């Protein structure tokens, strides 16, 4: 592959990311329009809509997701177009992180698509195919591309600066990125009655929110220490991830889907719809547990990247 051709690929992909990020950002802004639709006097209003209801949390979660994707894609797209050397480590971190959490996310989206009555069979099949490719094929193709020596050589020629992100091992950056992802998920759970899985039982309300915020602090604490490569952050992360993972899997496995709905305390209109979803507690234990187990294994295998007494 010639250098000029590689540059065109990088800049072309950057343009694609920039446009896609802008469109997704606008979609996030448009999502705000859903609030008046479901609020009092709105077309889809029902009793109980508001903070703590499923639809309210769903709308906020989508806004957060769209905004986060836009915040990643737009600067990453600009970095590709400007041939910045930091795009390689950042892209690798995002791709590996997606391989950890993307499976359950893709399955959840697929379930929603299959349950949807508004999409045609063709559109549903096309969306499912894209989901499968986005998780099973695209990440490996992009990782193979970014691992080419020629790519890094071209970027270093155009941008010889030494960036902080380039001086950290990729596994540690992935661990920190996953910690950030879990922090976002924990904050979203505040919207759902503050539900928190604690070794077989669900906390909710104020106790649940306090547990969520304490867990958020712990994840943030170890993420920062991981980036600093503190050796105590390794065994601390392994211990915390082990406890958190065991607590979550045990709680979902020991409770039924009905138990979960009872704790969430959604409005009757939402419960009537959600109770018909064919879910079991062990389904949720697997979906939520797999990324955490993989993160735990990644942390265990990353011991050699941590160094004692590193600033």
PDB file of N, CA and C in Angstrom, residues 63 147 199 201 231 250 282 300:
ATOM      1  N   UNK A  63     -29.815   9.988  24.934  1.00  0.00           N
ATOM      2  CA  UNK A  63     -29.157  11.288  24.781  1.00  0.00           C
ATOM      3  C   UNK A  63     -27.695  11.192  25.209  1.00  0.00           C
ATOM      4  N   UNK A 147      -2.379  -1.426  13.010  1.00  0.00           N
ATOM      5  CA  UNK A 147      -1.143  -2.098  13.399  1.00  0.00           C
ATOM      6  C   UNK A 147      -0.090  -2.104  12.297  1.00  0.00           C
ATOM      7  N   UNK A 199     -24.955  -8.699  46.159  1.00  0.00           N
ATOM      8  CA  UNK A 199     -24.858 -10.081  46.630  1.00  0.00           C
ATOM      9  C   UNK A 199     -26.218 -10.731  46.894  1.00  0.00           C
ATOM     10  N   UNK A 201     -29.297  -9.350  46.559  1.00  0.00           N
ATOM     11  CA  UNK A 201     -30.404  -8.423  46.795  1.00  0.00           C
ATOM     12  C   UNK A 201     -30.210  -7.144  45.991  1.00  0.00           C
ATOM     13  N   UNK A 231       1.487   0.109  40.979  1.00  0.00           N
ATOM     14  CA  UNK A 231       1.374  -1.343  41.113  1.00  0.00           C
ATOM     15  C   UNK A 231       0.215  -1.741  42.021  1.00  0.00           C
ATOM     16  N   UNK A 250     -24.362 -12.778  40.943  1.00  0.00           N
ATOM     17  CA  UNK A 250     -25.136 -13.481  41.957  1.00  0.00           C
ATOM     18  C   UNK A 250     -26.522 -12.874  42.124  1.00  0.00           C
ATOM     19  N   UNK A 282     -31.150 -15.106  34.842  1.00  0.00           N
ATOM     20  CA  UNK A 282     -29.839 -15.573  34.372  1.00  0.00           C
ATOM     21  C   UNK A 282     -29.463 -14.968  33.028  1.00  0.00           C
ATOM     22  N   UNK A 300      -6.163  -9.013  35.213  1.00  0.00           N
ATOM     23  CA  UNK A 300      -5.247 -10.035  35.733  1.00  0.00           C
ATOM     24  C   UNK A 300      -4.032 -10.201  34.819  1.00  0.00           C
TER      25      UNK A 300
END
